[in-house]
Structures are given as structure tokens and as C-alpha cells.
Coordinates of C-alpha atoms in Angstrom, one line a residue:
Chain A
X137 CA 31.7 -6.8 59.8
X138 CA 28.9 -6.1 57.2
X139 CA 29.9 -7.3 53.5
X140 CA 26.9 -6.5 50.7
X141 CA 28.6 -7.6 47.5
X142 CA 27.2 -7.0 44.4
X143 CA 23.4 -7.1 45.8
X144 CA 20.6 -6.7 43.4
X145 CA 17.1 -6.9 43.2
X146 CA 14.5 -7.3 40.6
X147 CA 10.9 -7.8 41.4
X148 CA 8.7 -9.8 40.1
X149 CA 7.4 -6.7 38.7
X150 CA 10.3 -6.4 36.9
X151 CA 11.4 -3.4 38.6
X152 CA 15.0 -3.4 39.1
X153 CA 15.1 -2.1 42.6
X154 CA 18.9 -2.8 43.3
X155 CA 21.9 -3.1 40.7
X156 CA 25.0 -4.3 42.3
X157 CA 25.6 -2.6 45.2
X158 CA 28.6 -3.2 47.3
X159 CA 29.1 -2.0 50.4
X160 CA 31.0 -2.8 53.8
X161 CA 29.8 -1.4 57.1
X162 CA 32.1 -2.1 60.2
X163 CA 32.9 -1.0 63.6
X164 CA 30.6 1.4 66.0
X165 CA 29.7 3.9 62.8
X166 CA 27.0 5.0 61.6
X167 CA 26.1 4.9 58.1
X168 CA 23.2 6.8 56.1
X169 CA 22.2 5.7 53.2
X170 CA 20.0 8.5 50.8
X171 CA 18.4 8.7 48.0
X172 CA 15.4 9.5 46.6
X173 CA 12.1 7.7 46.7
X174 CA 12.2 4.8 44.8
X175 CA 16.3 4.6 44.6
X176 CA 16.3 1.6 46.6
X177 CA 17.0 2.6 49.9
X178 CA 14.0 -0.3 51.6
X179 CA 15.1 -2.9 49.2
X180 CA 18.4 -2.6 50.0
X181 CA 17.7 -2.5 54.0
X182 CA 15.0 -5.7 53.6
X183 CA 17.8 -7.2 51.1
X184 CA 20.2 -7.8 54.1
X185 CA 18.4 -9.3 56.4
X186 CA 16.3 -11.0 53.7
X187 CA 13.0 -10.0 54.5
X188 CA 12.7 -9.3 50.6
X189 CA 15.3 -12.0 48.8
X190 CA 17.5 -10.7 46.7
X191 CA 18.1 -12.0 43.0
X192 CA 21.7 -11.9 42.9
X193 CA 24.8 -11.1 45.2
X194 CA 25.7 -11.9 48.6
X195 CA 25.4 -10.5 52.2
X196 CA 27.7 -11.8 54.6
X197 CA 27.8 -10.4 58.4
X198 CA 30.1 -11.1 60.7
X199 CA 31.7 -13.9 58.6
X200 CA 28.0 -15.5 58.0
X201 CA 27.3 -15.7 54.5
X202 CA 23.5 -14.3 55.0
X203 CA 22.4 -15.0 51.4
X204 CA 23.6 -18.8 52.0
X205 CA 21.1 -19.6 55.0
X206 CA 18.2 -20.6 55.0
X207 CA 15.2 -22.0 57.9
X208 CA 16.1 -22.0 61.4
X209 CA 19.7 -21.0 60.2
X210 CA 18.7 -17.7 58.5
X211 CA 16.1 -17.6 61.7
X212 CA 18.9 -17.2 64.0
X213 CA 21.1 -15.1 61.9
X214 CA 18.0 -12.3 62.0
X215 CA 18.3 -12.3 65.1
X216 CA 21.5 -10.8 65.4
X217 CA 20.2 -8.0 62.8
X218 CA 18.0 -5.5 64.6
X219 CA 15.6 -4.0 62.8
X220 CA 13.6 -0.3 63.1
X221 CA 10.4 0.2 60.9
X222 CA 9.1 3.8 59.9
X223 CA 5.9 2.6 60.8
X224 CA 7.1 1.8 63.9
X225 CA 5.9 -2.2 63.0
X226 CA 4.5 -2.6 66.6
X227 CA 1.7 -4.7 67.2
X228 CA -0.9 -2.2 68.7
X229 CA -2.6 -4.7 70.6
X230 CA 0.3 -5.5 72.9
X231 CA 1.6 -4.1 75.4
X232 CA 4.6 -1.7 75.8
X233 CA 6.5 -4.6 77.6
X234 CA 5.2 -7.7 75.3
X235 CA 6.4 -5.0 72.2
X236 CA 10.0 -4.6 73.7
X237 CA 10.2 -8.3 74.7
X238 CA 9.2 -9.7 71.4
X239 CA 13.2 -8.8 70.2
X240 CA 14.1 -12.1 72.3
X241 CA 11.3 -14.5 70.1
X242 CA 14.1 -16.2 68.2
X243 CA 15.8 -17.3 71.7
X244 CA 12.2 -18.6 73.5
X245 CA 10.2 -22.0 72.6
X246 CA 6.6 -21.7 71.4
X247 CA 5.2 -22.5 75.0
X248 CA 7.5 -19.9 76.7
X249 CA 6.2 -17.3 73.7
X250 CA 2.7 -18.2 74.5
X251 CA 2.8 -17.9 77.6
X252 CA 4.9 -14.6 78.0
X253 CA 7.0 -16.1 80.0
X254 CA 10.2 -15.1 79.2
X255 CA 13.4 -15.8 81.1
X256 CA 14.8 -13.7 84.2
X257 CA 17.4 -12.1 82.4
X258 CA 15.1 -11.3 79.4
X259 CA 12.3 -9.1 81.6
X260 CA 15.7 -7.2 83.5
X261 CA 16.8 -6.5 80.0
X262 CA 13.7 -5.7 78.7
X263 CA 13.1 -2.9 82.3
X264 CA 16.4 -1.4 81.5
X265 CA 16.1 -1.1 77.9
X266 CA 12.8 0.9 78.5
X267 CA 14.8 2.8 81.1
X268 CA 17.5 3.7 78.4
X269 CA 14.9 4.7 76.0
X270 CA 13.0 7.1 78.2
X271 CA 10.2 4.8 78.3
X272 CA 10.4 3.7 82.2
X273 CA 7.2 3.3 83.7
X274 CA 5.4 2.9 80.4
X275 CA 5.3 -1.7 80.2
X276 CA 2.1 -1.8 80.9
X277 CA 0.5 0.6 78.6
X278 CA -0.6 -0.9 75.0
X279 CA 1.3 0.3 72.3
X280 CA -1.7 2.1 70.5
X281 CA -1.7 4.4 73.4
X282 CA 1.5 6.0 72.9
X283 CA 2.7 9.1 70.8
X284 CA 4.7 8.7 67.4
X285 CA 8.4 9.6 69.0
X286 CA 7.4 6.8 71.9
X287 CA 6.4 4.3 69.4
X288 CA 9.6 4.5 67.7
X289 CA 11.6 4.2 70.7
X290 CA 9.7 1.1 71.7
X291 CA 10.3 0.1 68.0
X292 CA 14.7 1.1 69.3
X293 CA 14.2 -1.2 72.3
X294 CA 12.6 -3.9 71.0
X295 CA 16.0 -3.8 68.5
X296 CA 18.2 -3.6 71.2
X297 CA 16.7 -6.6 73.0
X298 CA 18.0 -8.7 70.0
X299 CA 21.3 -8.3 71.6
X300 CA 22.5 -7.7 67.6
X301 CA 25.4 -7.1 66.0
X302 CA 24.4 -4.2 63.7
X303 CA 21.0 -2.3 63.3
X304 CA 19.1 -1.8 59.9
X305 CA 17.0 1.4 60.3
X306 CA 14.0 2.2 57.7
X307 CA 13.1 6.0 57.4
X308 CA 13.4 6.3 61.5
X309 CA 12.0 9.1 61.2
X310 CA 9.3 9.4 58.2
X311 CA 6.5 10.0 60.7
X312 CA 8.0 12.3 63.1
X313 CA 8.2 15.7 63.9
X314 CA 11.7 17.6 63.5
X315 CA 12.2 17.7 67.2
X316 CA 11.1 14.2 67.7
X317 CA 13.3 13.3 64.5
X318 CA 16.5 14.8 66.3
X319 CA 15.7 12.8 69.5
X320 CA 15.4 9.5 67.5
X321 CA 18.5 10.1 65.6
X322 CA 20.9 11.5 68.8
X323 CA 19.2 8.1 70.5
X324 CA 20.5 5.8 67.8
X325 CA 23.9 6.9 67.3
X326 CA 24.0 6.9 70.8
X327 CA 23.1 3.2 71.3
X328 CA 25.9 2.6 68.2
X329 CA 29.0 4.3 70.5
X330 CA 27.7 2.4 73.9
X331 CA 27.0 -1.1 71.8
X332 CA 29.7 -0.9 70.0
X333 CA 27.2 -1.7 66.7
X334 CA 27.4 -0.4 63.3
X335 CA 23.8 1.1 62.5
X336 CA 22.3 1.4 58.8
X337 CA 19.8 4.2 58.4
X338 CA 17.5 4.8 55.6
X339 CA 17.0 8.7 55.3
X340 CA 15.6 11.2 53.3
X341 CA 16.0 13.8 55.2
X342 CA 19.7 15.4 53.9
X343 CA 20.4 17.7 57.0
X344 CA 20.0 14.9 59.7
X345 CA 21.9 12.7 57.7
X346 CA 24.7 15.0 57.9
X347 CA 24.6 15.7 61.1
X348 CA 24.8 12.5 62.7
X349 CA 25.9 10.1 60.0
X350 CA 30.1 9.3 59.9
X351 CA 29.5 7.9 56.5
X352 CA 27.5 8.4 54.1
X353 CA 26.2 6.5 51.2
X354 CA 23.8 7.7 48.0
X355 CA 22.0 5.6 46.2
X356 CA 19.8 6.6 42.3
X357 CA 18.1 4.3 40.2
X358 CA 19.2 1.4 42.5
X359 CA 22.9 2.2 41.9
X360 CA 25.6 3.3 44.6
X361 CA 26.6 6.7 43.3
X362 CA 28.2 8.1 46.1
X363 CA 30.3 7.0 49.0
X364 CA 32.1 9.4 51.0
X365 CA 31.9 11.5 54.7
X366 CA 29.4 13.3 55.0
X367 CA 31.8 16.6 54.3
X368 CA 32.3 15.2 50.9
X369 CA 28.9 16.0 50.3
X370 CA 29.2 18.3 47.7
X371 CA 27.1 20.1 45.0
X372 CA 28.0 17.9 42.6
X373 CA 27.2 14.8 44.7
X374 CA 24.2 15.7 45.2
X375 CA 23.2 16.1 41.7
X376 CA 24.3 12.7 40.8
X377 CA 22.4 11.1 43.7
X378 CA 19.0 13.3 43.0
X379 CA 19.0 14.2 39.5
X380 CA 20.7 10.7 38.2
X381 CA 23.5 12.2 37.4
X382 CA 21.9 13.9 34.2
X383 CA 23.1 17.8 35.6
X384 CA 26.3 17.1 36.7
X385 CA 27.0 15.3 33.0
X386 CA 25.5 18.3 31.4
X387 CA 26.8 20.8 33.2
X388 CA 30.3 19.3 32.5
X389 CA 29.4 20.2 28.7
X390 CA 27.5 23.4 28.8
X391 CA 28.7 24.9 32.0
X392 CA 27.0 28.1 31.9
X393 CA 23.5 26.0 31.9
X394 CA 21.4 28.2 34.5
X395 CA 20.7 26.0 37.8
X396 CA 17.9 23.7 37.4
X397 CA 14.6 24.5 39.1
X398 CA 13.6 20.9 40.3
X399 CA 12.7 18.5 42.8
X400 CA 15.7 19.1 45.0
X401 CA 15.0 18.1 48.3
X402 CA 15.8 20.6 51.1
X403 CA 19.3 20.2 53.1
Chain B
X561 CA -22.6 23.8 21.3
X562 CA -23.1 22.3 25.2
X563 CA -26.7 24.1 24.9
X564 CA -27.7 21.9 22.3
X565 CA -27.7 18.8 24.1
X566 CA -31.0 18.1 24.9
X567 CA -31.4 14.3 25.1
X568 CA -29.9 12.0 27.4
X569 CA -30.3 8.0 28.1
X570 CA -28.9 6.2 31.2
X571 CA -28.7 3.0 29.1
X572 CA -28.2 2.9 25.5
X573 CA -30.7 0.5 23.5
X574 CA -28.4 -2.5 23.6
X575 CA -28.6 -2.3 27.0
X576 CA -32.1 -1.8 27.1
X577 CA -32.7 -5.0 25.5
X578 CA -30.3 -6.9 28.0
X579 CA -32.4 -5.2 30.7
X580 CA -35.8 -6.2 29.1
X581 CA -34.5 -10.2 28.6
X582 CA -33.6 -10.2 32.2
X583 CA -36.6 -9.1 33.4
X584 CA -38.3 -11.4 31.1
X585 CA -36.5 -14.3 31.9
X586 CA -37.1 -13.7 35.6
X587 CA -40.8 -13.9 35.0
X588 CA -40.7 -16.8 32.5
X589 CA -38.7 -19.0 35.3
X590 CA -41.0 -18.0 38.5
X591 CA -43.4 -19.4 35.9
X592 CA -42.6 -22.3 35.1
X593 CA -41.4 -23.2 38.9
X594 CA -45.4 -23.1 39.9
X595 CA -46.4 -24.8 36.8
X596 CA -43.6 -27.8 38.2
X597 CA -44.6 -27.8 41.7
X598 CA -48.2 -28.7 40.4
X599 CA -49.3 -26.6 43.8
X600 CA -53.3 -28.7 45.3
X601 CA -55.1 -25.4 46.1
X602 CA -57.9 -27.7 47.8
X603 CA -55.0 -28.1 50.2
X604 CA -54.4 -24.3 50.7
X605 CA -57.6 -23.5 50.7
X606 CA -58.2 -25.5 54.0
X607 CA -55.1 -24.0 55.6
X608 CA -56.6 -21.5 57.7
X609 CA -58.9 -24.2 58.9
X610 CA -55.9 -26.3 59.9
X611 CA -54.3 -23.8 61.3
X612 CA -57.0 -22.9 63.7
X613 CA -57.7 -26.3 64.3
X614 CA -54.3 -27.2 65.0
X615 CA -53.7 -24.2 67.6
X616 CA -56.7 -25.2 69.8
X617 CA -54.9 -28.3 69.5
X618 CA -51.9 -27.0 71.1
X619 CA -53.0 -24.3 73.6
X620 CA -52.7 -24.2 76.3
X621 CA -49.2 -25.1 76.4
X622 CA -48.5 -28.4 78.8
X623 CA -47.0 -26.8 81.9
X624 CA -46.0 -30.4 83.9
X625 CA -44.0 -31.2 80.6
X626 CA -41.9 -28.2 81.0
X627 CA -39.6 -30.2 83.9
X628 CA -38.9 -33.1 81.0
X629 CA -37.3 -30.4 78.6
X630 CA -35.0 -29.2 80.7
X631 CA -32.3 -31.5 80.1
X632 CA -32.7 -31.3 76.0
X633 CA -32.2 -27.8 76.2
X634 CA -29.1 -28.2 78.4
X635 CA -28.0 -31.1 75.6
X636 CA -28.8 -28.1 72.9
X637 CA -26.4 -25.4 74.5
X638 CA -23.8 -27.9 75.0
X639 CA -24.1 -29.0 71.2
X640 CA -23.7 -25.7 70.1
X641 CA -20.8 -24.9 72.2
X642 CA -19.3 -28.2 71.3
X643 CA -19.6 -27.9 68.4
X644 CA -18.3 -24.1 67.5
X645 CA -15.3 -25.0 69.9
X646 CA -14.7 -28.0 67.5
X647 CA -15.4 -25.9 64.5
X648 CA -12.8 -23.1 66.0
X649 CA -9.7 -25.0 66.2
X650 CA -10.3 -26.2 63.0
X651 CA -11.2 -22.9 61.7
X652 CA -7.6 -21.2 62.9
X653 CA -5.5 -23.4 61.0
X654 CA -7.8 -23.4 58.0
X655 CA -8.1 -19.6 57.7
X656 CA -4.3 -19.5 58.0
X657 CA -4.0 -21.8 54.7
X658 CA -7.3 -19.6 53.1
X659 CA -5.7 -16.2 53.7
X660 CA -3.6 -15.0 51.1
X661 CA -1.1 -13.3 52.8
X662 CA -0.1 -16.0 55.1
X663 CA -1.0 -19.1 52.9
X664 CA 2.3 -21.1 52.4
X665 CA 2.0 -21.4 48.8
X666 CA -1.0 -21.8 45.9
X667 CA -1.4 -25.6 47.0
X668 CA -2.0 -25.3 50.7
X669 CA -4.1 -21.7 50.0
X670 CA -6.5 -24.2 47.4
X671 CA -6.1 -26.8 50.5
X672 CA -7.2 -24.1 52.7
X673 CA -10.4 -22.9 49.8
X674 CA -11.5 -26.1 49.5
X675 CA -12.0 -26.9 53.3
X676 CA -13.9 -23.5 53.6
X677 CA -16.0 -24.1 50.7
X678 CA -16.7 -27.7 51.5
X679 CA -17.9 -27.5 54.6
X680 CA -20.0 -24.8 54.2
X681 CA -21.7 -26.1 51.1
X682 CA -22.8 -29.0 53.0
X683 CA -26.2 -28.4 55.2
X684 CA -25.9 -29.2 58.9
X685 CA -28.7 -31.5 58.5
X686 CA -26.9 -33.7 56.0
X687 CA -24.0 -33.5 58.1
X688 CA -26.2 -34.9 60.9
X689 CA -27.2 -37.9 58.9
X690 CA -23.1 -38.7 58.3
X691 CA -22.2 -38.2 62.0
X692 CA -25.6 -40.4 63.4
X693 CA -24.2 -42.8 60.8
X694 CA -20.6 -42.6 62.0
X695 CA -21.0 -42.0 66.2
X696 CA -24.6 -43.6 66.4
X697 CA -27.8 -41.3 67.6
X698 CA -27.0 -38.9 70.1
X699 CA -25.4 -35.0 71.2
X700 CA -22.1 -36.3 69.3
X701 CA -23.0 -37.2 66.3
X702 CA -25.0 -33.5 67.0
X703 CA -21.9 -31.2 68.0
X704 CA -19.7 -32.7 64.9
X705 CA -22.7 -32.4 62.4
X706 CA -22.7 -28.7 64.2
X707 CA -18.9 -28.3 64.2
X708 CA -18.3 -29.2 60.7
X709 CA -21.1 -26.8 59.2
X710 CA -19.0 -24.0 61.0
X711 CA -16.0 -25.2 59.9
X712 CA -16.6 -22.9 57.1
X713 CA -17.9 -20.2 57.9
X714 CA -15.5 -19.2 61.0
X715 CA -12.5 -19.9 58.4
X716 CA -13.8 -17.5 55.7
X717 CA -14.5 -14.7 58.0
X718 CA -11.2 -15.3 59.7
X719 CA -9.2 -15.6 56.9
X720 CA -10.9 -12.3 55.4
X721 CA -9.6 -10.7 58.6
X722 CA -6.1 -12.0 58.6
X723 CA -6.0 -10.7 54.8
X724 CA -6.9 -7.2 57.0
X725 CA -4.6 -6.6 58.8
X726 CA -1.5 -4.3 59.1
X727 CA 1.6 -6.3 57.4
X728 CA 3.9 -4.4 59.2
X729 CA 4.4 -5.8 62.7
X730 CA 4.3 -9.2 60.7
X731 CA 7.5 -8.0 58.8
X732 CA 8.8 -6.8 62.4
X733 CA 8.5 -10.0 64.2
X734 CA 9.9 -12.1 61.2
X735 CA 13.1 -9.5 62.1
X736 CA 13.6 -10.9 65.3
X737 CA 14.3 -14.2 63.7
X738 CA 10.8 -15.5 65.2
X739 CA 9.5 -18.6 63.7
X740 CA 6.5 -19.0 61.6
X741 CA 4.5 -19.8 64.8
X742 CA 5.9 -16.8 67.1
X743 CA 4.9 -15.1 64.4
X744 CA 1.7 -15.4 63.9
X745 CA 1.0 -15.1 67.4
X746 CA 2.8 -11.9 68.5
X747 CA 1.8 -10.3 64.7
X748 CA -0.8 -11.7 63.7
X749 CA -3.4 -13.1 66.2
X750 CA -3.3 -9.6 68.6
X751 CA -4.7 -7.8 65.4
X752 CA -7.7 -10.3 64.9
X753 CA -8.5 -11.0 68.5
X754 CA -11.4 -9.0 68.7
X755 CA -12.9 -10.8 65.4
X756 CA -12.1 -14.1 66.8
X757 CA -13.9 -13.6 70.0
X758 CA -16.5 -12.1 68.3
X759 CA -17.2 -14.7 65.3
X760 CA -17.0 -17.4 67.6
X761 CA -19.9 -15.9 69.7
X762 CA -21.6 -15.2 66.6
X763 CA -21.2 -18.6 65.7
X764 CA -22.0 -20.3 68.6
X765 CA -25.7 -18.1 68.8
X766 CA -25.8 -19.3 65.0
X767 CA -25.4 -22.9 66.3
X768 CA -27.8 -23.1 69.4
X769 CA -30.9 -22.1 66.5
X770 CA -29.0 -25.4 63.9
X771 CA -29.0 -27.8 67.1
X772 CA -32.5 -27.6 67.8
X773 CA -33.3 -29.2 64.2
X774 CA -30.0 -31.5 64.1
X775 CA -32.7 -34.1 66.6
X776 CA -35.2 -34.7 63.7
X777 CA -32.0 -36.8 61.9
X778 CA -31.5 -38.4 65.6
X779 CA -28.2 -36.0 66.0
X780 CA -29.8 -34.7 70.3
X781 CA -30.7 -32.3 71.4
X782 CA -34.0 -30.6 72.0
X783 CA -35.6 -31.8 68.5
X784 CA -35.6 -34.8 69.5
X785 CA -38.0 -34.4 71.8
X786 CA -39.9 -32.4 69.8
X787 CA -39.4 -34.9 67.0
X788 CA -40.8 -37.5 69.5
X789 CA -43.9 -35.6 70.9
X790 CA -45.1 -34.6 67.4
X791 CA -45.0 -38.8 66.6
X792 CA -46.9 -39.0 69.7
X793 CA -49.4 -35.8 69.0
X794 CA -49.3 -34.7 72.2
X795 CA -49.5 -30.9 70.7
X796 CA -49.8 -29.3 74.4
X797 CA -46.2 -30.8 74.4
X798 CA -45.4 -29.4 71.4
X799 CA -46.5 -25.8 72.4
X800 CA -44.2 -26.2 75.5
X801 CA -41.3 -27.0 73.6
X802 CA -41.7 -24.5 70.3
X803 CA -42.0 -21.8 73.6
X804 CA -38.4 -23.4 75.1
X805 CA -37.1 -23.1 71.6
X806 CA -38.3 -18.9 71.5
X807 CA -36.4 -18.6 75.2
X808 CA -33.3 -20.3 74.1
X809 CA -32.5 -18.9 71.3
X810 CA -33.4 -15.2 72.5
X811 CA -31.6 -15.5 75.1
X812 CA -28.9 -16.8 73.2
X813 CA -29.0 -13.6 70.9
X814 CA -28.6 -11.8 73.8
X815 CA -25.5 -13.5 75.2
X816 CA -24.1 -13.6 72.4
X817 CA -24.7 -9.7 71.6
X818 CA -23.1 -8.2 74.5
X819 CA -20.3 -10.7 74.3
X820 CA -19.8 -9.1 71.0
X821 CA -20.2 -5.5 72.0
X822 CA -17.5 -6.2 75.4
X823 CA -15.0 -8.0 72.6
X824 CA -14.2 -4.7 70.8

């Protein structure tokens, strides 16, 4: 389905952001990547559906080299990639309706898009979409008017609207609350069983990775250093995904080293 | 030891000096500009005389002439909002070139620079004179001479507020596999709406106060008639049409300040 092969990134900056990762995604499952800030997780995300460009590698979904394409070819190849923002990435402006309908721009002409007049089966799509969401009732409202959770759920609809083959998710839930977070996540893992649509999350947060995640992915220093369900989470994985690696290696040579006191996110 | 400091100087005596050679230099050029302009003070000191003179001249203001100004003032508003709708559509591609974040690359963002600078730099008076010379007299050659002064202006402020806004939704609407077009109109012209609405009423009040001068070059307008009844001395005339001016362009303000205050 998904094939990222040998990916890597390095900015302009200098930064090396990614450094070879491979990965395949495939069927209905869900896959977290994690990591800490700065590992790569964005890059890696914006990488596939080249909203950043990567320096080396190749992306290739569905049998569509990604990487290859390029104008109204790549164009139409995002649109099969739906994409959720942490920020949400509406356009405050617009209405709830205009928001969600704005997943079918790469299938309307200029005129149509300016004049929001998009086709029959685009508006029923759009209604039941909102419906699905929770969000019935709310097209009319502008997007500034909404709370954080609803925001995001537009951000989901607007996604879905794509009609894509796979979701790439960025930090869904970055600016929500824990209860709202658990809503988002059930709602996307939901839409990847009904769809039948692999989804990519970005996450920081360990324990909802776990819990809804079939596979799990960890990413340091723009490497892939873990791969695995997420019951082979161990310890030791952990380590080498948030410490680099550095006390797993030494405790391998000084194993009564006392647990470090660090930066070790909560799970 | 923090006791002991006693003394403190805001500038050190370097720049002091700088400060005193400024300050000199200021005084040394206002100077020499009034030495230049070789100023006749018999001339000044009759002023108030002329002035006087000239006001008894004028009042009261001629009431029948009133009915003959209408149609210059009509020719005025329509110059202005000519010429700022001419100067908006050219504005909106130029800003997109002149704004750093959407500008395709450093050629078209210079492309974009120059057009801003250029027609700014250039008084609407002088760009009265090229567009008399290009459309003959009249309100044409009055609304481009308008237009193109604006041309500026409108793109600087709007490309200032494209480089504003929230990149985000940009990114999200380039991930729908939108086109650069779709784009900038689901992400990018909802966010500067208001300022677009807003400028262009600035603008536009801006423009009404430029076309009543743009008639002295033979651009329309109501300075033409003005232009004409000065030739002719008929100051009562005059009165009547300095007056006009005062209305127009108040109300103008007005208009053009609610307008502003509703586009929020």
C-alpha cells in the first residue's frame, strides 16, 4: 500500500531531519509513529505527501511512485492522501461547510471553487460526513466559532472528503484536552476499520499510542529505532527511542547503573 | 563595590560627538536651503495684504455656479473609483509576486518589488501628464493616472498582509491536491478579506482628494473647472468650488470610515 524507502531529509539548515527511514503501511491499520520532539515525526508525515521534499529516497502509494510526480500529477496523487493538522489548519474565515468541502478542491475547476458550487454528490457527502463526525447541524457556523475537539473533527471530515486512500495525521491531538484526545483518537481508528484506510499518526502522547495503535513505530534523531506492536513496547525500547539509545548501550555494560532521572515522557 | 558607582552616561563621548555632528549638520543644511531659495521678503511682506484682498475677492461664494459643478464632482467620484478598482486588480496579482511567502521564486518576488516601488515613486500628477499624453484630455487619462499611483500602495499593504497570515490552512489546502489558484483562494484570501475591503476603501477616499488636482494637467475631473475659473478670475467661482472640494472629500472620509469599521 504505503512504501517509504530509504526517506531522508536535510534542510537547508542543514539539519538532518530524516536518515533513511523505511517503512510500509498497508491494509485498514493503524500506525503510530513516536518520538521525541525533534526526531522527525512532521518531516516524515510532510515527506510523504511532499508538502516538505525530501532529499533522498522514495515514497510510493498504492503503486504510484510519489517522489516521481510532479505538477498536476503530484496534485492529484495528494489528493488521495488525507491529511489532519495539529493546528487544526482550517481557514477560520470559512465556514464549517466551505472547511469540510474544501477536501474535494483537487476534483473542482477554478469557477466551480469560486463559486462554491460544488457538485450534488460533493454537498451529500460533505452533510453526511459532518453527520459522522458529530458535527450535524454545525455547516453554517464559521470555523473560528467552534471548540478545539470540533475544529479537529472538521479538520477529520475535511480528510475524509478526499475520498483517500490512507490518512497522514500530525499531533491530532497536541491541542486537546485528554477526554477530547480520546474522542479524536477512537474517531480515527474508527474511520480506518469502516474505510478500510491505513492511517499514520504522529503522537507524543505514549499511552494513547498504545492504546489504539496496531503498530507502532519510534523514531530518534531521524532514525527508525523501533518497529514492533505496541506490546513490544518494552523498557528497553523505550530508552532507545527517548534517550537515543545511550542507556540501553550503557546499561548493557554497567548494569547496576541506577535508573536515570530524565526527560522521560509519561506512559 | 556596587556603592561606589556614582557616575553614569547614557552615551559614551564617541557618541556624543556623532550626536553633536547630526545635530549640526541638520542646522547647516536648513541653512543653506534658504540661502538657495533666495526667498523676496517684499513678496511676503505683502501677503497678508493679498490675502485679504484676495478673500473679498472670493466671498461671497457664487451660488448660481453651484448647478455647473455638479457634474465635475460626479466625474471626480467616478475617477477615484475607477481608478482604485483599476489599481485593485492589479494590486492582487502584484502583492502575490511581492509577498514573500507566496512569491514563486526571487525573480518574480523582484518582479513583484519593482511594480510596487515604481508606481508609487511616481507622483499622480506626472502620471497624469503620461496618460493626457496617451488617452488625450479627459476622466481617463484621470482614473489611469489615479489607478497607477495606487498600484503601489494597495500591493505593499496587501502583500505585508499576505506575509501575515497563518501558514497553516495554506499547507492544508495544498493537501487536498488544490492548485496554486484554489489555494490562494480557500487559504489565503478568507484570511485578508477584511484588509482588502478595507485598503481599497482607504484607497479609494485617498483617490477622491488626488482626482481633484489630476484636472490642472487636463486628466477631469473637478480641477478642471477649477483650473478654468481661476484662468478666467471669476474667484466667486472659485470659492464655490474650493467649498465642493471641503464637501466631497469629507464626506468621502466618512464613507469611507464606516466602510472600514463594518469590514472587520
Amino acid at each position: 500500500m504505503l512504501h517509504v524507502t530509504e526517506l531522508s531529509k536535510t534542510y537547508p539548515t542543514g539539519d538532518e531531519a530524516l536518515k533513511e527511514v523505511s517503512m510500509e503501511v498497508d491494509g485498514d491499520e493503524t500506525l503510530a509513529i513516536i518520538g521525541p520532539s525533534g526526531a522527525g515525526k512532521s518531516t516524515l508525515i510532510a515527506c510523504i505527501n511532499r508538502l516538505v521534499e525530501p532529499t533522498s529516497g522514495t515514497v510510493v502509494l498504492d503503486g504510484t511512485e510519489i517522489t516521481a510526480l510532479s505538477g498536476s500529477r503530484l496534485r492529484a496523487a495528494r489528493r488521495e492522501m488525507g491529511m489532519i493538522f495539529q493546528e487544526y489548519g482550517l481557514v477560520d474565515r470559512l465556514t464549517v461547510m466551505e472547511n469540510v468541502l474544501s477536501g474535494r478542491l483537487g476534483y473542482v475547476s477554478n469557477w466551480q471553487a469560486f463559486r462554491r458550487n460544488f457538485p450534488a454528490d460533493d454537498v451529500r457527502m460533505a452533510y453526511e460526513t459532518l453527520d459522522r463526525v458529530g458535527l450535524g447541524g454545525f455547516e453554517d457556523q464559521r470555523a473560528d466559532e467552534l471548540s478545539g475537539g470540533q475544529r479537529q473533527r472538521v479538520g477529520i471530515a475535511r480528510a475524509i472528503l478526499q475520498q483517500p486512500k490512507i490518512l497522514l495525521v500530525d499531533e491530532p491531538t497536541s491541542s486537546l484536552d485528554p477526554e477530547t484526545s480520546r474522542t479524536v483518537m477512537e474517531l480515527l481508528t474508527e474511520i480506518a476499520s469502516e474505510e478500510g484506510i491505513p492511517v499514520l499518526i504522529n503522537i507524543h502522547e505514549i499511552g494513547l499510542a498504545v492504546e489504539y495503535a496496531d503498530r507502532i513505530v519510534g523514531l530518534a534523531d531521524g532514525r527508525l529505532v523501533f518497529e514492533g506492536s505496541p506490546a513490544e513496547l518494552d523498557e528497553g525500547s523505550m530508552d532507545l527511542i527517548y534517550r537515543d539509545g545511550e542507556a540501553a548501550e550503557e546499561s548493557e555494560s554497567t548494569p547496576d547503573r541506577p535508573e536515570a532521572v530524565g526527560d522521560v515522557p509519561s506512559t | 563595590m556596587a556603592g561606589e558607582l556614582t557616575e553614569w552616561n547614557r552615551y559614551d563621548s564617541r557618541d556624543h560627538l556623532i550626536r553633536y555632528l547630526a545635530v549640526l549638520g541638520t542646522i547647516v543644511a536648513f541653512l543653506v536651503s534658504w540661502r538657495l531659495l533666495e526667498v523676496n521678503y517684499e513678496f511676503a511682506a505683502t501677503a497678508p495684504r493679498e490675502v485679504s484682498d484676495l478673500l473679498s475677492r472670493m466671498y461671497p461664494p457664487d451660488a448660481a455656479y453651484s448647478g455647473e459643478i455638479a457634474a465635475p464632482l460626479v466625474e471626480t467620484v467616478s475617477i477615484a473609483i475607477l481608478g482604485t478598482t483599476l489599481a485593485f486588480v492589479i494590486a492582487i496579482p502584484t502583492a502575490y509576486l511581492g509577498a514573500e511567502n507566496t512569491t514563486p521564486n526571487a525573480i518574480t518576488y523582484a518582479i513583484g518589488k519593482f511594480i510596487i516601488s515604481f508606481t508609487r515613486s511616481v507622483n499622480v500628477i506626472i502620471w497624469a501628464l503620461v496618460f493626457v499624453i496617451v488617452f488625450g484630455p479627459g476622466a481617463l487619462a484621470g482614473a489611469f493616472a489615479v489607478g497607477f499611483r495606487s498600484i503601489g500602495f494597495l500591493g505593499k499593504l496587501i502583500a505585508e498582509e499576505i506575509e501575515e497570515i497563518d501558514p497553516v490552512p495554506v499547507r492544508a489546502m495544498r493537501a487536498t491536491g488544490a492548485n496554486a489558484f484554489t489555494v490562494a483562494l480557500y487559504g489565503i484570501v478568507p484570511q485578508v478579506k477584511p484588509a482588502l475591503i478595507g485598503l481599497a476603501t482607504y484607497r479609494w477616499d485617498i483617490n477622491v482628494r488626488e482626482s481633484t488636482v489630476i484636472g490642472f494637467v487636463g486628466a477631469g475631473g473637478i480641477g478642471l473647472a477649477l483650473d478654468g475659473r481661476i484662468d478666467a478670475h471669476d474667484w466667486n467661482a472659485v470659492l464655490t468650488i474650493l467649498v465642493a472640494i471641503l464637501l466631497i472629500v469629507l464626506v468621502s472620509e466618512v464613507v469611507s470610515a464606516y466602510l472600514r469599521s463594518k469590514a472587520r
